Amino acid sequence: MNFATILKNGFVKENPVFIQFLGMCPVLAVTGTATNGLGMGLATTAVLLGSNTVISLLKSLIPNKIRIPCFIVVIATFVTMTGMIMNAYFPVLFDALGIFIPLIVVNCLILGRAETFASKNSTPFSIVDGLAMGAGFTVALVVLGAVRELFGSGSVFGLNLLGDAYPSAAIMIQPPGAFLALGILTAIFNVVILKKMKS
Amino acid sequence: MSNRLIVSPSPHLRENTTTKTIMFDVAIALVPASIASIFFFKTPAAMILLISIISAVLAEYVVQKIRKQPITISDGSAFVTGQLLALNLPASVPLWIPVIGSVFAIVVVKQMFGGIGQNFMNPALAARIMLTISYTDRMTQWVEPGVDAVSTATPLTFASDFTSVQSGAPSFVDLAIGNIGGSMGETSAILLIIGGIYLIYRGVISVKIPGLFILTVAVATLLYSGFDIEYMLYHLLSGSLMIGAIYMATDYASSPVTPRGKIYFAVGCGLLTSVIRLFGAYAEGVGFAILLMNTTVPLIDRYTAPKVFGEVEKQNA
């Protein structure tokens, strides 16, 4: 195993959203705008980075039988910290994401990486894995948010791209649009990846 | 001589029915309503019909060309989808609305799920609901028939949310022939029923689904209003009940196959329509009711599958 493989896995081969379909709740619920997607992605990355680091450091101390509660305690600590920092420095984003910030605790991406990677690998690898998976998650959320915002409001990151004459398709920033956009983007992602892997 | 002996599994009696003849029959059945919509709403209606049909057929052609699949536009199913969608739109919509609707119906609802026969929802209806959610203002600007295009309420507004028909509502004659505000094709109840009778006569649809659907709405509105016949008739003749029950709930791909399943499906559509009309925020519930029931079809089919001949009920060991 080397750093390049871990990075590639997080971004492409095991992309948390388009390949593993992990953490679907925030993926579908908060990607109405690119900004919200970016905020959610960065918050998740911060928690993932912290939990992966601490769990890989503690892996020899954690008894195997009660590892899940131990992981959750570590994750919850970092989620609380992230939430407080966001509330202090990005109050608008914190309000927009609402309940989905505390819910990062139960995001299966984070527990999944703790269980399958951080508890079995050395600390440097775990840090890179946390960064790679977090970046893969963030990029996916930003792309999804940008597509939905572009068609649903005519803008990306709040920047009006399509002009005032564009009739916004409100369905795209509503729940059905989340499923539509995720399905179509996943199909495109898989076509591109499959073509690359064949060649 | 030997190659004229064809060995094949049953059935050996073949009918000439193909997808093409069925779609042609549906298109014919929709002709009276289409002509009426042009008669009542003039040029805009004709333009919307034309653009909707052309973009539906074109969308199917382009998708199948891109995906390198056999082109099936000649079977007429895309034509019918475009025609149905146009009849579901108000005559006042800008001309890009039917284009977006047709492309959505064909590309997203039909082709992405595998093309004809694989769609889990009625494409035209799904497109209508998508447009209604996205462009609520434009999709609910109903106009009075005629060239002046005065915006107006649909007759359903006079009956929804009340237990009796309010004063100022259009007369029953206008309701029946279609001289009222509403979507282009749903206004004329009589012409839609004539088209439906033609389809039943040709064996394209069975009377079960539309009949039970309409009957359920009739019973529900009758009970709700305390046996007010006028109120019930108002619910039956207005809104998109007729076009929905006859042309969209009967879609082969998105309605149950089993006879018993058809009954559950139709009654479910009727009940949901009544509940949304009488208690919901929207005045019209036919579209939502049919789409919701569409999604339950695999389940209904599974639980109503007839027993295999000779099958014994499982003993509890």
Short mmCIF file of N, CA and C in Angstrom, two decimals, chain B residues 33-48 86-87 89-92 141-150 152 178-188:
data_model
loop_
_atom_site.label_atom_id
_atom_site.label_comp_id
_atom_site.label_asym_id
_atom_site.label_seq_id
_atom_site.Cartn_x
_atom_site.Cartn_y
_atom_site.Cartn_z
N ALA B 33 -60.64 15.09 -28.82
CA ALA B 33 -60.23 16.03 -27.77
C ALA B 33 -59.21 17.02 -28.29
N SER B 34 -58.30 16.55 -29.19
CA SER B 34 -57.30 17.46 -29.75
C SER B 34 -57.96 18.53 -30.61
N ILE B 35 -58.92 18.09 -31.45
CA ILE B 35 -59.60 19.06 -32.31
C ILE B 35 -60.38 20.06 -31.45
N ALA B 36 -61.03 19.54 -30.40
CA ALA B 36 -61.78 20.44 -29.52
C ALA B 36 -60.86 21.46 -28.87
N SER B 37 -59.65 21.02 -28.49
CA SER B 37 -58.74 21.96 -27.84
C SER B 37 -58.33 23.06 -28.81
N ILE B 38 -58.13 22.69 -30.09
CA ILE B 38 -57.78 23.72 -31.08
C ILE B 38 -58.98 24.64 -31.32
N PHE B 39 -60.19 24.03 -31.34
CA PHE B 39 -61.41 24.82 -31.55
C PHE B 39 -61.62 25.82 -30.41
N PHE B 40 -61.40 25.37 -29.18
CA PHE B 40 -61.66 26.25 -28.03
C PHE B 40 -60.53 27.24 -27.78
N PHE B 41 -59.27 26.77 -27.92
CA PHE B 41 -58.15 27.63 -27.54
C PHE B 41 -57.36 28.16 -28.73
N LYS B 42 -57.84 27.90 -29.98
CA LYS B 42 -57.26 28.48 -31.20
C LYS B 42 -55.78 28.15 -31.42
N THR B 43 -55.05 29.09 -32.05
CA THR B 43 -53.68 28.84 -32.51
C THR B 43 -52.72 28.35 -31.42
N PRO B 44 -52.72 28.96 -30.22
CA PRO B 44 -51.75 28.47 -29.23
C PRO B 44 -51.86 26.97 -28.99
N ALA B 45 -53.10 26.46 -28.97
CA ALA B 45 -53.30 25.03 -28.73
C ALA B 45 -52.68 24.21 -29.85
N ALA B 46 -52.89 24.65 -31.10
CA ALA B 46 -52.32 23.91 -32.23
C ALA B 46 -50.81 23.90 -32.17
N MET B 47 -50.22 25.07 -31.82
CA MET B 47 -48.76 25.16 -31.73
C MET B 47 -48.22 24.23 -30.63
N ILE B 48 -48.89 24.23 -29.47
CA ILE B 48 -48.42 23.40 -28.36
C ILE B 48 -48.48 21.92 -28.73
N ALA B 86 -49.37 17.36 -24.38
CA ALA B 86 -49.91 18.64 -24.85
C ALA B 86 -51.32 18.85 -24.31
N LEU B 87 -52.13 17.78 -24.32
CA LEU B 87 -53.51 17.91 -23.86
C LEU B 87 -53.57 18.16 -22.35
N LEU B 89 -51.56 20.34 -20.84
CA LEU B 89 -51.01 21.66 -20.54
C LEU B 89 -52.08 22.73 -20.69
N PRO B 90 -51.96 23.82 -19.94
CA PRO B 90 -52.85 24.96 -20.19
C PRO B 90 -52.45 25.61 -21.52
N ALA B 91 -53.43 26.20 -22.22
CA ALA B 91 -53.13 26.76 -23.53
C ALA B 91 -52.25 28.00 -23.45
N SER B 92 -52.05 28.53 -22.25
CA SER B 92 -51.31 29.79 -22.13
C SER B 92 -49.81 29.59 -21.95
N GLN B 141 -51.93 28.80 -15.02
CA GLN B 141 -52.61 29.95 -15.61
C GLN B 141 -53.65 29.46 -16.61
N TRP B 142 -54.80 29.06 -16.09
CA TRP B 142 -55.84 28.54 -16.98
C TRP B 142 -56.48 29.71 -17.71
N VAL B 143 -56.81 29.51 -18.98
CA VAL B 143 -57.46 30.58 -19.72
C VAL B 143 -58.84 30.14 -20.17
N GLU B 144 -59.73 31.15 -20.31
CA GLU B 144 -61.06 30.90 -20.85
C GLU B 144 -60.91 30.53 -22.33
N PRO B 145 -61.73 29.65 -22.82
CA PRO B 145 -61.68 29.36 -24.27
C PRO B 145 -61.94 30.64 -25.05
N GLY B 146 -61.31 30.74 -26.22
CA GLY B 146 -61.51 31.92 -27.05
C GLY B 146 -60.21 32.62 -27.31
N VAL B 147 -60.24 33.66 -28.16
CA VAL B 147 -58.99 34.32 -28.54
C VAL B 147 -58.48 35.27 -27.47
N ASP B 148 -59.37 35.73 -26.57
CA ASP B 148 -58.96 36.77 -25.63
C ASP B 148 -58.00 36.25 -24.57
N ALA B 149 -58.05 34.94 -24.31
CA ALA B 149 -57.16 34.34 -23.32
C ALA B 149 -57.25 35.05 -21.97
N VAL B 150 -58.47 35.19 -21.46
CA VAL B 150 -58.64 35.75 -20.12
C VAL B 150 -58.30 34.66 -19.12
N THR B 152 -58.44 32.49 -15.82
CA THR B 152 -59.62 32.14 -15.05
C THR B 152 -59.31 30.96 -14.13
N GLY B 178 -66.89 21.13 -22.80
CA GLY B 178 -65.52 21.59 -22.65
C GLY B 178 -65.34 23.09 -22.81
N ASN B 179 -66.43 23.85 -22.73
CA ASN B 179 -66.33 25.30 -22.90
C ASN B 179 -65.95 25.96 -21.57
N ILE B 180 -64.83 25.50 -20.99
CA ILE B 180 -64.45 25.96 -19.66
C ILE B 180 -62.94 26.17 -19.61
N GLY B 181 -62.47 26.80 -18.54
CA GLY B 181 -61.03 26.93 -18.35
C GLY B 181 -60.43 25.60 -17.93
N GLY B 182 -59.14 25.41 -18.24
CA GLY B 182 -58.49 24.17 -17.83
C GLY B 182 -57.41 23.80 -18.81
N SER B 183 -56.82 22.63 -18.61
CA SER B 183 -55.83 22.16 -19.56
C SER B 183 -56.49 21.97 -20.92
N MET B 184 -55.68 22.02 -21.99
CA MET B 184 -56.23 21.99 -23.34
C MET B 184 -57.15 20.82 -23.60
N GLY B 185 -56.73 19.62 -23.19
CA GLY B 185 -57.48 18.44 -23.59
C GLY B 185 -58.41 17.90 -22.54
N GLU B 186 -58.34 18.39 -21.32
CA GLU B 186 -59.13 17.76 -20.27
C GLU B 186 -60.48 18.43 -20.11
N THR B 187 -60.73 19.49 -20.88
CA THR B 187 -61.95 20.24 -20.62
C THR B 187 -63.21 19.53 -21.11
N SER B 188 -63.10 18.83 -22.25
CA SER B 188 -64.31 18.27 -22.82
C SER B 188 -64.51 16.82 -22.38
#
